[in-house]
Each structure stands twice: as structure tokens, then as C-alpha cells.
Short mmCIF file of C-alpha atoms and ligand atoms in Angstrom, two decimals:
data_model
loop_
_atom_site.label_atom_id
_atom_site.label_comp_id
_atom_site.label_asym_id
_atom_site.label_seq_id
_atom_site.Cartn_x
_atom_site.Cartn_y
_atom_site.Cartn_z
CA MET Y 794 -1.26 3.08 1.51
CA ARG Y 795 1.36 3.72 -1.13
CA GLU Y 796 3.90 6.32 -0.01
CA SER Y 797 4.23 7.69 -3.54
CA ASP Y 798 0.55 8.76 -3.41
CA ARG Y 799 1.50 11.67 -1.16
CA ARG Y 800 3.14 13.36 -4.09
CA LEU Y 801 0.02 12.99 -6.22
CA ILE Y 802 -2.41 14.61 -3.79
CA LYS Y 803 -0.30 17.75 -3.60
CA VAL Y 804 -1.64 18.68 -7.02
CA VAL Y 805 -4.84 20.73 -6.62
CA PRO Y 806 -6.87 23.07 -8.85
CA ALA Y 807 -6.26 26.80 -9.13
CA ALA Y 808 -9.27 28.88 -8.01
CA ARG Y 809 -10.16 29.63 -11.65
CA GLN Y 810 -10.12 25.92 -12.53
CA LEU Y 811 -12.36 25.00 -9.62
CA LYS Y 812 -14.86 27.68 -10.55
CA HIS Y 813 -14.81 26.58 -14.17
CA GLN Y 814 -15.44 22.96 -13.23
CA GLN Y 815 -18.36 23.99 -11.04
CA LEU Y 816 -20.09 25.36 -14.13
CA GLU Y 817 -20.41 21.71 -15.20
CA PHE Y 818 -22.46 22.25 -18.36
CA TYR Y 819 -22.23 25.15 -20.81
CA GLY Y 820 -22.79 25.83 -24.48
CA PHE Y 821 -20.79 26.58 -27.59
CA ILE Y 822 -22.13 28.95 -30.23
CA HIS Y 823 -20.62 28.35 -33.69
CA PHE Y 824 -21.65 31.19 -35.95
CA THR Y 825 -19.86 32.95 -38.83
CA VAL Y 826 -19.93 33.29 -42.63
CA ASN Y 827 -20.04 29.48 -42.77
CA THR Y 828 -23.63 29.67 -41.59
CA PHE Y 829 -24.39 31.44 -44.88
CA THR Y 830 -22.15 29.39 -47.19
CA ASP Y 831 -23.29 26.07 -45.71
CA ARG Y 832 -19.70 25.07 -44.94
CA GLU Y 833 -17.82 23.88 -41.87
CA TRP Y 834 -14.50 25.56 -42.65
CA GLY Y 835 -14.50 28.88 -44.51
CA ASP Y 836 -11.42 29.71 -46.55
CA GLY Y 837 -11.21 33.38 -45.64
CA THR Y 838 -12.26 34.73 -49.04
CA GLU Y 839 -15.95 35.05 -48.09
CA SER Y 840 -17.39 38.49 -48.61
CA PRO Y 841 -18.78 40.07 -45.42
CA GLU Y 842 -21.76 41.00 -47.60
CA ILE Y 843 -23.17 37.50 -47.18
CA PHE Y 844 -23.43 37.87 -43.41
CA CYS Y 845 -26.97 39.09 -42.66
CA PRO Y 846 -28.77 37.26 -39.82
CA GLU Y 847 -31.94 39.28 -40.00
CA LYS Y 848 -33.68 38.11 -36.86
CA LEU Y 849 -30.61 37.60 -34.69
CA ASP Y 850 -31.57 37.46 -31.03
CA ALA Y 851 -28.76 36.69 -28.63
CA ARG Y 852 -31.27 36.63 -25.78
CA GLN Y 853 -32.95 33.70 -27.42
CA TRP Y 854 -29.60 31.87 -27.45
CA ALA Y 855 -28.99 32.65 -23.78
CA ARG Y 856 -32.50 31.71 -22.71
CA THR Y 857 -32.35 28.47 -24.68
CA ALA Y 858 -29.05 27.60 -23.00
CA LYS Y 859 -30.39 28.35 -19.57
CA ASP Y 860 -33.53 26.34 -20.16
CA ALA Y 861 -31.29 23.36 -21.03
CA GLY Y 862 -29.50 23.63 -17.70
CA MET Y 863 -26.36 25.29 -19.07
CA ARG Y 864 -24.43 27.75 -16.93
CA GLY Y 865 -22.44 29.57 -19.59
CA LEU Y 866 -21.85 30.14 -23.30
CA ILE Y 867 -18.71 30.35 -25.42
CA LEU Y 868 -18.95 32.23 -28.73
CA THR Y 869 -16.80 31.72 -31.84
CA CYS Y 870 -15.82 35.39 -32.01
CA LYS Y 871 -13.54 34.44 -34.92
CA HIS Y 872 -13.42 31.02 -36.56
CA HIS Y 873 -10.77 29.77 -39.02
CA ASP Y 874 -12.17 31.98 -41.84
CA GLY Y 875 -11.03 35.06 -39.92
CA PHE Y 876 -14.40 36.86 -39.96
CA CYS Y 877 -14.91 38.72 -36.67
CA LEU Y 878 -18.27 38.90 -34.93
CA TRP Y 879 -17.24 42.16 -33.28
CA PRO Y 880 -16.03 45.35 -35.00
CA SER Y 881 -12.33 44.79 -34.42
CA ALA Y 882 -10.14 47.83 -34.93
CA TYR Y 883 -7.47 45.58 -36.46
CA THR Y 884 -9.34 44.33 -39.54
CA ARG Y 885 -12.18 45.20 -41.88
CA HIS Y 886 -13.07 41.53 -42.16
CA SER Y 887 -15.84 41.73 -39.59
CA VAL Y 888 -19.49 42.53 -38.87
CA ALA Y 889 -18.58 46.17 -39.47
CA SER Y 890 -18.36 45.42 -43.20
CA SER Y 891 -21.53 43.36 -43.28
CA PRO Y 892 -25.18 44.26 -43.84
CA TYR Y 893 -25.95 43.12 -40.29
CA LYS Y 894 -27.37 46.20 -38.56
CA GLU Y 895 -25.83 48.17 -41.42
CA GLY Y 896 -22.36 47.53 -40.11
CA LYS Y 897 -23.22 48.80 -36.61
CA GLY Y 898 -23.70 45.39 -35.00
CA ASP Y 899 -21.51 43.69 -32.41
CA ILE Y 900 -22.52 40.11 -31.69
CA VAL Y 901 -19.94 39.69 -28.94
CA ARG Y 902 -21.59 42.62 -27.15
CA GLU Y 903 -25.08 41.29 -27.72
CA LEU Y 904 -24.28 37.83 -26.41
CA SER Y 905 -22.14 38.95 -23.48
CA ASP Y 906 -24.97 41.27 -22.39
CA ALA Y 907 -27.57 38.55 -22.83
CA CYS Y 908 -25.49 36.11 -20.78
CA ARG Y 909 -25.16 38.59 -17.97
CA GLU Y 910 -28.90 39.18 -17.97
CA GLU Y 911 -29.60 35.47 -17.78
CA GLY Y 912 -26.95 34.83 -15.15
CA LEU Y 913 -24.72 32.82 -17.51
CA ALA Y 914 -20.94 32.95 -17.69
CA PHE Y 915 -19.52 34.17 -20.98
CA GLY Y 916 -16.44 32.87 -22.80
CA VAL Y 917 -14.66 33.54 -26.08
CA TYR Y 918 -13.32 31.29 -28.83
CA LEU Y 919 -10.68 33.00 -30.96
CA SER Y 920 -9.23 30.75 -33.64
CA PRO Y 921 -5.44 30.98 -33.83
CA TRP Y 922 -5.59 29.60 -37.35
CA ASP Y 923 -6.76 32.47 -39.56
CA ARG Y 924 -7.28 31.97 -43.28
CA ASN Y 925 -8.07 35.59 -44.01
CA HIS Y 926 -5.41 37.68 -42.37
CA PRO Y 927 -2.45 38.34 -44.69
CA ALA Y 928 0.05 38.22 -41.84
CA TYR Y 929 -0.86 34.65 -40.88
CA GLY Y 930 2.36 32.66 -41.15
CA SER Y 931 4.61 35.69 -40.73
CA GLY Y 932 5.39 35.13 -37.06
CA ARG Y 933 5.59 38.32 -35.04
CA GLU Y 934 3.25 40.39 -37.17
CA TYR Y 935 0.43 37.89 -36.81
CA ASP Y 936 1.13 37.51 -33.09
CA ASP Y 937 0.66 41.27 -32.75
CA TYR Y 938 -2.64 41.02 -34.58
CA PHE Y 939 -3.80 38.09 -32.47
CA ALA Y 940 -2.71 39.65 -29.17
CA GLY Y 941 -4.45 42.90 -30.17
CA GLN Y 942 -7.69 41.05 -30.85
CA LEU Y 943 -7.42 39.21 -27.56
CA GLU Y 944 -7.07 42.54 -25.83
CA GLU Y 945 -10.21 43.84 -27.47
CA LEU Y 946 -12.19 40.81 -26.39
CA LEU Y 947 -10.83 40.75 -22.86
CA THR Y 948 -11.33 44.42 -22.11
CA GLY Y 949 -14.57 45.34 -23.82
CA TYR Y 950 -17.05 42.70 -22.71
CA GLY Y 951 -16.96 42.24 -18.94
CA GLU Y 952 -15.86 39.11 -17.12
CA ILE Y 953 -14.77 36.21 -19.34
CA PHE Y 954 -14.75 32.69 -17.87
CA ALA Y 955 -12.93 30.89 -20.69
CA VAL Y 956 -10.67 31.64 -23.62
CA TRP Y 957 -10.89 28.67 -25.97
CA PHE Y 958 -7.88 28.11 -28.23
CA ASP Y 959 -8.56 25.56 -30.94
CA GLY Y 960 -5.68 23.33 -32.01
CA ALA Y 961 -7.14 22.89 -35.51
CA CYS Y 962 -5.13 23.91 -38.54
CA GLY Y 963 -5.63 22.68 -42.09
CA GLU Y 964 -2.64 24.32 -43.75
CA GLY Y 965 -0.97 20.97 -44.32
CA PRO Y 966 2.73 20.42 -45.05
CA GLY Y 967 2.90 22.85 -48.00
CA GLY Y 968 0.81 25.57 -46.35
CA LYS Y 969 1.57 28.60 -44.23
CA ARG Y 970 3.21 27.88 -40.92
CA GLN Y 971 2.64 30.22 -38.02
CA ILE Y 972 4.61 29.53 -34.86
CA TYR Y 973 2.24 30.90 -32.26
CA ASP Y 974 3.68 32.82 -29.34
CA TRP Y 975 1.48 31.05 -26.80
CA GLU Y 976 3.30 32.44 -23.79
CA ARG Y 977 2.57 35.94 -24.98
CA TYR Y 978 -1.11 35.18 -25.51
CA TYR Y 979 -1.34 33.60 -22.05
CA GLN Y 980 0.23 36.68 -20.49
CA VAL Y 981 -2.34 38.92 -22.11
CA ILE Y 982 -5.11 36.74 -20.67
CA ARG Y 983 -3.62 36.52 -17.18
CA ARG Y 984 -3.08 40.27 -17.12
CA LEU Y 985 -6.55 41.26 -18.34
CA GLN Y 986 -8.75 38.39 -17.10
CA PRO Y 987 -6.91 36.54 -14.35
CA LYS Y 988 -10.02 34.51 -13.51
CA ALA Y 989 -10.44 33.15 -17.04
CA CYS Y 990 -9.40 29.60 -17.88
CA ILE Y 991 -7.42 28.96 -21.04
CA SER Y 992 -8.86 25.88 -22.70
CA VAL Y 993 -7.52 23.25 -25.11
CA CYS Y 994 -4.29 24.91 -26.38
CA GLY Y 995 -3.74 26.24 -22.89
CA PRO Y 996 -2.80 25.22 -19.37
CA ASP Y 997 -6.17 25.22 -17.56
CA VAL Y 998 -8.70 22.95 -19.26
CA ARG Y 999 -7.84 19.80 -21.19
CA TRP Y 1000 -9.50 18.81 -24.47
CA CYS Y 1001 -10.88 15.31 -23.96
CA GLY Y 1002 -9.38 14.24 -27.31
CA ASN Y 1003 -12.47 13.66 -29.43
CA GLU Y 1004 -15.50 15.50 -30.76
CA ALA Y 1005 -17.94 12.62 -30.50
CA GLY Y 1006 -18.83 13.31 -26.87
CA ARG Y 1007 -16.80 10.50 -25.32
CA THR Y 1008 -15.32 10.58 -21.83
CA ARG Y 1009 -12.70 8.13 -20.56
CA PRO Y 1010 -14.01 5.60 -18.02
CA SER Y 1011 -11.33 6.94 -15.64
CA GLU Y 1012 -10.86 10.64 -16.26
CA TRP Y 1013 -8.02 12.02 -14.15
CA SER Y 1014 -7.41 15.68 -13.41
CA VAL Y 1015 -3.87 15.07 -12.11
CA VAL Y 1016 -1.80 14.30 -15.20
CA PRO Y 1017 1.78 14.70 -16.45
CA ALA Y 1018 2.66 18.32 -17.28
CA ARG Y 1019 3.59 17.25 -20.80
CA THR Y 1020 -0.12 16.60 -21.47
CA ALA Y 1021 -0.52 20.38 -21.90
CA ASP Y 1022 2.04 20.60 -24.71
CA THR Y 1023 0.38 22.75 -27.40
CA GLU Y 1024 2.32 21.07 -30.23
CA LYS Y 1025 0.94 17.68 -29.26
CA ILE Y 1026 -2.57 19.01 -28.77
CA ALA Y 1027 -2.47 20.59 -32.24
CA GLU Y 1028 -1.18 17.32 -33.72
CA SER Y 1029 -4.19 15.40 -32.51
CA SER Y 1030 -6.63 18.20 -33.43
CA GLN Y 1031 -8.50 18.52 -36.70
CA GLN Y 1032 -6.26 18.94 -39.78
CA THR Y 1033 -8.69 18.52 -42.66
CA ASP Y 1034 -12.30 19.53 -43.15
CA GLU Y 1035 -13.70 16.01 -42.92
CA ALA Y 1036 -16.87 14.99 -41.16
CA ALA Y 1037 -15.18 11.75 -40.05
CA PHE Y 1038 -13.10 13.68 -37.52
CA ARG Y 1039 -16.22 14.55 -35.58
CA THR Y 1040 -17.03 10.92 -34.92
CA ARG Y 1041 -13.47 9.78 -34.23
CA GLN Y 1042 -12.99 8.18 -30.81
CA ILE Y 1043 -10.32 8.75 -28.18
CA ARG Y 1044 -7.04 7.15 -29.31
CA ALA Y 1045 -6.18 3.95 -27.47
CA GLN Y 1046 -2.74 5.26 -26.49
CA ASP Y 1047 -4.44 8.28 -24.85
CA MET Y 1048 -6.85 6.29 -22.70
CA ASP Y 1049 -4.93 6.30 -19.43
CA LEU Y 1050 -3.59 9.73 -18.59
CA GLY Y 1051 -3.35 9.61 -14.84
CA SER Y 1052 -3.22 6.18 -13.17
CA ARG Y 1053 -0.51 5.58 -10.56
CA GLU Y 1054 1.41 3.57 -13.13
CA VAL Y 1055 1.39 6.39 -15.67
CA LEU Y 1056 2.33 9.05 -13.11
CA GLU Y 1057 5.10 7.03 -11.50
CA GLY Y 1058 7.93 8.10 -13.76
CA GLU Y 1059 6.69 11.64 -14.27
CA GLU Y 1060 8.50 14.49 -12.57
CA ASP Y 1061 6.07 17.32 -13.27
CA LEU Y 1062 2.40 16.90 -12.58
CA ILE Y 1063 -0.38 19.40 -13.19
CA TRP Y 1064 -4.06 19.85 -12.47
CA TYR Y 1065 -5.62 19.65 -15.94
CA PRO Y 1066 -9.31 18.71 -15.90
CA ALA Y 1067 -11.10 17.43 -19.00
CA GLU Y 1068 -13.77 19.13 -21.05
CA VAL Y 1069 -15.98 17.14 -23.43
CA ASN Y 1070 -17.09 19.08 -26.50
CA THR Y 1071 -19.55 17.94 -29.09
CA SER Y 1072 -22.31 19.40 -31.25
CA ILE Y 1073 -26.04 18.86 -30.93
CA ARG Y 1074 -25.99 18.23 -34.72
CA PRO Y 1075 -23.46 16.46 -36.96
CA GLY Y 1076 -21.79 19.79 -37.86
CA TRP Y 1077 -20.45 22.61 -35.71
CA PHE Y 1078 -22.21 25.17 -37.91
CA TYR Y 1079 -25.86 25.26 -38.84
CA HIS Y 1080 -26.90 23.42 -42.02
CA ALA Y 1081 -30.56 23.21 -42.97
CA SER Y 1082 -29.88 19.69 -44.26
CA GLU Y 1083 -29.18 18.62 -40.67
CA ASP Y 1084 -32.47 19.84 -39.21
CA GLY Y 1085 -33.58 16.24 -38.86
CA GLN Y 1086 -30.34 15.11 -37.23
CA VAL Y 1087 -30.49 16.82 -33.86
CA LYS Y 1088 -29.15 14.40 -31.26
CA SER Y 1089 -31.84 12.49 -29.39
CA LEU Y 1090 -32.63 13.19 -25.76
CA GLU Y 1091 -31.22 9.76 -24.84
CA GLU Y 1092 -27.91 10.57 -26.54
CA LEU Y 1093 -27.62 13.96 -24.88
CA VAL Y 1094 -28.46 12.53 -21.47
CA CYS Y 1095 -25.89 9.81 -21.97
CA ILE Y 1096 -23.17 12.30 -22.92
CA TYR Y 1097 -24.16 14.55 -20.02
CA GLU Y 1098 -24.09 11.78 -17.43
CA HIS Y 1099 -20.75 10.47 -18.66
CA SER Y 1100 -19.06 13.88 -18.87
CA VAL Y 1101 -20.53 16.01 -16.08
CA GLY Y 1102 -20.85 12.72 -14.21
CA GLY Y 1103 -17.40 11.47 -15.25
CA ASN Y 1104 -15.09 14.15 -13.88
CA ALA Y 1105 -15.29 16.35 -16.95
CA THR Y 1106 -17.23 19.42 -18.00
CA PHE Y 1107 -19.63 19.35 -20.93
CA LEU Y 1108 -19.46 21.93 -23.73
CA LEU Y 1109 -22.42 21.36 -26.04
CA ASN Y 1110 -22.54 23.24 -29.33
CA ILE Y 1111 -25.87 24.80 -30.36
CA PRO Y 1112 -25.43 26.58 -33.70
CA PRO Y 1113 -27.78 29.44 -34.67
CA ASP Y 1114 -29.31 29.36 -38.16
CA ARG Y 1115 -29.19 31.95 -40.94
CA ASN Y 1116 -31.82 34.08 -39.27
CA GLY Y 1117 -29.60 34.24 -36.22
CA LEU Y 1118 -31.87 32.03 -34.12
CA ILE Y 1119 -31.57 28.59 -32.58
CA HIS Y 1120 -33.76 26.34 -34.70
CA PRO Y 1121 -37.03 25.08 -33.10
CA ASN Y 1122 -35.86 21.44 -33.34
CA ASP Y 1123 -32.77 22.16 -31.26
CA ARG Y 1124 -34.75 24.30 -28.86
CA GLU Y 1125 -37.26 21.61 -28.23
CA ARG Y 1126 -34.52 19.06 -27.55
CA LEU Y 1127 -32.68 21.43 -25.24
CA HIS Y 1128 -35.87 22.11 -23.32
CA GLN Y 1129 -36.38 18.37 -22.93
CA LEU Y 1130 -32.84 18.00 -21.64
CA GLY Y 1131 -33.42 20.76 -19.08
CA GLU Y 1132 -36.67 19.09 -17.99
CA TYR Y 1133 -34.91 15.77 -17.65
CA LEU Y 1134 -32.18 17.28 -15.48
CA ARG Y 1135 -34.65 19.16 -13.30
CA ASN Y 1136 -36.84 16.11 -12.84
CA THR Y 1137 -34.04 13.63 -12.25
CA TYR Y 1138 -31.81 15.69 -9.97
CA GLY Y 1139 -34.43 17.88 -8.31
CA ARG Y 1140 -34.90 15.96 -5.08
CA ASN Y 1141 -31.96 14.50 -3.21
CA LEU Y 1142 -33.16 11.49 -1.23
CA ALA Y 1143 -29.95 11.46 0.80
CA GLN Y 1144 -31.39 14.47 2.66
CA GLU Y 1145 -34.13 12.23 4.02
CA ALA Y 1146 -31.90 9.31 5.02
CA ARG Y 1147 -29.94 8.37 8.12
CA ILE Y 1148 -26.32 8.42 7.18
CA ALA Y 1149 -23.32 6.77 8.83
CA CYS Y 1150 -19.64 6.12 8.20
CA GLU Y 1151 -17.49 4.49 10.86
CA GLU Y 1152 -14.15 5.38 9.31
CA ALA Y 1153 -14.85 9.13 9.18
CA MET Y 1154 -12.73 11.34 11.43
CA GLU Y 1155 -14.30 13.52 14.08
CA GLY Y 1156 -15.45 16.81 12.64
CA TYR Y 1157 -15.42 15.27 9.18
CA GLY Y 1158 -18.44 13.04 9.49
CA PRO Y 1159 -20.94 11.85 6.88
CA GLU Y 1160 -23.50 14.55 7.79
CA ASN Y 1161 -21.26 16.84 5.75
CA LEU Y 1162 -22.17 14.91 2.62
CA ARG Y 1163 -25.69 16.29 2.49
CA ALA Y 1164 -24.80 19.83 1.41
CA ASP Y 1165 -23.19 20.33 -1.97
CA THR Y 1166 -20.34 22.55 -0.77
CA LEU Y 1167 -16.66 22.11 -0.05
CA GLU Y 1168 -16.93 23.71 3.36
CA GLY Y 1169 -17.79 20.56 5.24
CA PHE Y 1170 -16.67 17.19 3.96
CA LEU Y 1171 -16.15 13.59 4.96
CA CYS Y 1172 -12.57 12.63 5.60
CA THR Y 1173 -10.77 9.52 6.83
CA ALA Y 1174 -7.45 9.55 8.68
CA GLU Y 1175 -4.22 9.49 6.70
CA GLY Y 1176 -3.55 6.02 5.47
CA VAL Y 1177 -7.21 4.95 5.72
CA THR Y 1178 -7.91 4.52 2.04
CA SER Y 1179 -11.28 2.79 2.18
CA CYS Y 1180 -14.59 3.39 3.94
CA GLU Y 1181 -18.26 2.53 3.90
CA ILE Y 1182 -21.09 5.02 3.89
CA LEU Y 1183 -24.46 3.63 4.85
CA LEU Y 1184 -27.78 5.29 4.03
CA GLU Y 1185 -31.07 4.12 5.54
CA TRP Y 1186 -34.62 5.30 4.92
CA GLU Y 1187 -37.66 4.78 7.11
CA GLU Y 1188 -39.59 3.63 4.07
CA ALA Y 1189 -38.39 2.28 0.75
CA VAL Y 1190 -37.46 4.87 -1.86
CA ALA Y 1191 -37.09 4.63 -5.64
CA VAL Y 1192 -33.45 5.15 -6.61
CA GLN Y 1193 -31.95 5.56 -10.09
CA ARG Y 1194 -28.88 7.75 -9.70
CA VAL Y 1195 -26.14 8.13 -7.09
CA VAL Y 1196 -23.89 11.18 -7.28
CA LEU Y 1197 -20.50 11.41 -5.56
CA LYS Y 1198 -18.20 14.42 -5.39
CA GLU Y 1199 -14.74 14.65 -3.94
CA ASN Y 1200 -13.36 17.70 -2.21
CA LEU Y 1201 -11.05 18.90 -4.96
CA LEU Y 1202 -9.24 21.21 -2.58
CA CYS Y 1203 -7.71 17.92 -1.35
CA SER Y 1204 -6.98 16.84 -4.95
CA GLN Y 1205 -8.50 13.84 -6.71
CA ARG Y 1206 -8.07 10.71 -4.63
CA ILE Y 1207 -10.61 7.94 -5.15
CA GLU Y 1208 -9.45 5.10 -7.42
CA GLU Y 1209 -12.16 2.50 -6.94
CA PHE Y 1210 -15.61 2.26 -5.37
CA GLU Y 1211 -18.82 0.28 -5.47
CA ILE Y 1212 -22.45 0.85 -4.66
CA GLN Y 1213 -24.53 -1.81 -2.97
CA ALA Y 1214 -28.27 -2.03 -2.58
CA TRP Y 1215 -30.09 -3.98 0.13
CA THR Y 1216 -32.40 -6.43 -1.60
CA ASP Y 1217 -33.74 -9.81 -0.44
CA GLY Y 1218 -32.06 -9.47 2.95
CA ALA Y 1219 -28.51 -8.82 1.74
CA PHE Y 1220 -26.31 -6.21 0.09
CA HIS Y 1221 -25.78 -6.68 -3.63
CA THR Y 1222 -23.36 -4.70 -5.78
CA VAL Y 1223 -25.27 -2.63 -8.32
CA TYR Y 1224 -22.45 -0.41 -9.58
CA ARG Y 1225 -18.68 -0.51 -9.76
CA GLY Y 1226 -16.66 2.57 -10.57
CA THR Y 1227 -13.11 3.83 -10.65
CA VAL Y 1228 -12.47 7.55 -10.29
CA VAL Y 1229 -14.82 10.16 -8.79
CA GLY Y 1230 -13.02 13.51 -8.91
CA TYR Y 1231 -15.26 16.54 -9.25
CA GLN Y 1232 -18.31 14.33 -9.76
CA ARG Y 1233 -19.35 10.81 -10.59
CA ILE Y 1234 -22.93 10.02 -11.60
CA ALA Y 1235 -23.69 6.36 -11.13
CA VAL Y 1236 -26.53 5.37 -13.43
CA LEU Y 1237 -28.50 2.50 -11.86
CA GLU Y 1238 -31.41 0.35 -12.85
CA LYS Y 1239 -34.43 1.63 -10.94
CA LEU Y 1240 -34.36 0.20 -7.41
CA HIS Y 1241 -36.87 0.15 -4.55
CA ILE Y 1242 -34.76 0.06 -1.43
CA SER Y 1243 -34.48 1.23 2.12
CA LYS Y 1244 -30.71 0.73 2.49
CA LEU Y 1245 -27.83 1.74 0.25
CA ARG Y 1246 -24.13 1.44 0.83
CA VAL Y 1247 -21.30 3.29 -0.92
CA ARG Y 1248 -17.98 1.52 -0.45
CA ILE Y 1249 -14.84 3.43 -1.28
CA LEU Y 1250 -12.36 0.63 -1.97
CA ASP Y 1251 -9.17 2.50 -2.76
CA ALA Y 1252 -8.00 6.08 -2.57
CA ARG Y 1253 -4.79 8.08 -2.58
CA VAL Y 1254 -3.69 8.70 1.05
CA ALA Y 1255 -7.22 9.09 2.48
CA VAL Y 1256 -10.84 9.67 1.44
CA ALA Y 1257 -12.06 13.30 1.15
CA LEU Y 1258 -15.65 13.25 -0.06
CA ALA Y 1259 -17.68 16.46 -0.34
CA PHE Y 1260 -21.13 15.31 -1.45
CA LEU Y 1261 -23.38 12.29 -1.80
CA GLY Y 1262 -26.63 12.59 -3.69
CA VAL Y 1263 -29.30 9.95 -4.24
CA TYR Y 1264 -32.04 10.47 -6.82
C1 FUL W 273 -12.35 22.04 -34.38
C2 FUL W 273 -12.63 23.06 -35.49
O1 FUL W 273 -11.91 22.79 -36.66
C3 FUL W 273 -14.11 22.95 -35.72
O2 FUL W 273 -14.54 23.72 -36.79
C4 FUL W 273 -14.81 23.36 -34.43
O3 FUL W 273 -14.59 24.72 -34.18
C5 FUL W 273 -14.33 22.51 -33.25
C6 FUL W 273 -14.86 22.95 -31.93
O4 FUL W 273 -12.94 22.52 -33.19
O5 FUL W 273 -11.07 21.75 -34.15
#
């Protein structure tokens, strides 16, 4: 065991971060005047008159999300164009000036209520960059405006699980420059919604660094504190309204954020788990021209299994159309995704197996791996950084997925593991992986086996595994 690893495992999630990670999969709703102008970035001059989603049904959004297996929704309450989906007291540039429900509508209310009814968590996106408000770029005056809007959103709509601060800004070198008072915004959130996570330009949830749905092969939640620097996050965020940004990959220099080598010289470490965000269509907003470009089930499954199954959460955007409804093409695909998840992960074969691990400490045995909770878990003694978990079935079973979860209350520890299947009288390696963290989904070729072995090959200080699923 490396002595320096002790320092690394001291970093653990805050309660709000753990709860957020346990949501695993949730949706993004991009909806504003852009939906009616057919644009991705509005410039703030749009008349509220154009905003009239005649059949808007937030329950349909919530039900569609739930059917897909999502556990929450985040709404663009205000995107870069500055138009507010709730009747903010601080501006007329909102639904209150639109024909929608004759100016009496409040889409934040409708969706937060619908989420509660469907048992989904509800979160808010409030764009710091605002192309409509005259005070943008003035400093304090805009901060007052922004903090006031945050207050409205965080006091009027029940419990909020996430406040999503986008790093995007397209002002360019000659444009307006607003120095955001992030600390002030964070204080407002902590005061009014202490359980909410602040995502992207914030300290709780890390943007994965691309919009194409990619996860790093080794996604670490323990990273240098400087990773949460809002200036740097904004620098790598979107700066121009170009479709190419949405397919850009993670930058090579950002690939390794948390290996021992990277953390060695770092004084301050933080728990900063990744979130993968992408859209079900090429754009973030609805465009009729993209009706035929809804991501395939295979693509969505692949992104899901690499993100939710790669120590990240998955934020999938599902944009409503001009009627205010999720388009049938998207709904069908989301239903298929939900079906896939229910069918694939519905029956855990580990429940039916004999399970053993010689290296486990007393009271922390492998039986604890059957239940998906952090209460009981498998643990090896300090300094024992490898172990073997053996599963045996009376009769051969068909296996396609193995799921591992660490006990995050003990930090993220596993660095390397492999999965072996018993075929032709011997164990053969069928999967090699690096980190586990909250959850690793190992995608296997379909196997018919009666014995399976998970070998943890290297971990920080000791192994602390919470769950093992076989599907
Ligand atoms: C980007 C924004 O510019 C896009 O419009 C979208 O909201 C995406 C989630 O973040 O940075």
C-alpha cells in the first residue's frame, strides 16, 4: 500500500452530493423563445409575444421522464436570451408578458408540481449570461438582479435538488463583461436550499467537459480543488453559437483528473463528481428539422452505461416542441430506453448465487454486497488492497452485465479490477476496468456460466465495496 493514499481517502462526498449521485439519471428541459424562433441562442431582443405553447403539459414531460427511468428534471428557467419561464418580479421579460395563459402562466410552477406528483426531483437552470437585461455587464447591479431571481426560484417552488450554472458566454473580447459574484450566489443557495447541489460553475457537481455524451475511462470524484475554478470552467464552455461545440470531445489535457500521479503534488483536494450532459437531438432546443435525428436506442444505452456506469451522473436533454409537448419521436425513444433499463437491470442474479470473499473482514463480508445500500458493505483490512469475490450458481445463468458500487462514505478507492468467467474448466478474463466509484457497469458479451469472479487488483488503502449486481 502507498502511504500517500491515506490522504486521498479522507476526501468524501457531502450528504447533498451523495444524494445527487444516487439520482443517477435525470433530464434537462430546454425551453424558451428559441423554441419559437428555431434558434439555439436567442439574442435577448425576442418579443414575449412569440411565446405561446398552446398545448403545454408539464405532466407529460414528467411522465415521459419517469417512463425513461429518469429520477429528476432540470428546467431552463432562464436561458441566455433572458426570457423567464416564471413571472419574475424583477423583469417584464417573462411569461407574464406572453400570450401563454394570457400572461398568467408559470412554467416553473407547473413543472415543479408535476415532478412532485411523479416522484421526481426538480432542479433549476438559471443562465448567468443574460442578453436581455440592461444591467448585464454592470457588476453589482446585475448581481442584485441575479441574486433576486435565485431567491424567487429557491423560495417559491419547494425542494430544489440542483442549481445549474452554465459557463457559456458568447460576448467575446469586445462584448460586455460581467464579473459574477459567485460567492454571493452560492450563499443564497446554501441559505435557502442547503440540500441543493450547485452544478458546473459551482463546487458540487463537475461538468464532464463535453456535450457529446462522453465519459472518461477513469472518472475520478477526488480531484484537485482547482478543478472547480469557475474562470477555467467558463473558458472551456461554449463561447460561440456553433453546432460543432456539441460534438467536441474531452480535451486530451483534461483526460486524467484524479490519478495518484496527478494528485501527488496537489495540496487541496475536493470531492467533485462528474455529470455527463447531452441532448437527445443535435440541438438543445426543439427544431422541427431535427425530428428525424433523435438519438438511437443503442446510442442512448451506450451513453447511459458509460456515464451512470462510469462514475458519473447522466443529464439527458429532452426539449419540448412549440406546442409545449415532448415530440412523439422522442417519447417513443425514451420509452424504449426505460424498457431496456427495466428489462436489463430488473433481476439481479447475484441474489441467487453463493458468494464468497476470503479477504473480507469479519462483519464486512460479501453477503453485504447483495443489497444496494451503504449500510452493510464488504471491506478488507487496512493495507489489503486486492481481493477476489467468487459467485457460484447451482445451474448456469446467462450474464451480460456486472455492476459494482463502492461505499462512497469511504471515498473512492478502487484503481483496477477484472472480471473472470469460468468457461471450459478455467477462469478467463472477460473484462478489465480501472475505477469503480459510485458505480461501474461492465458490459460483457453474453455468457452462459455457473461461476464468476471479480478480482479487485488495486485500491487506495483497502477495498470498501457496497454492491455487486449480475444481470
Ligand atoms: C451550453 C449552452 O450554451 C447551451 O445552449 C446549453 O444550454 C448547454 C446545456 O450549455 O453551454
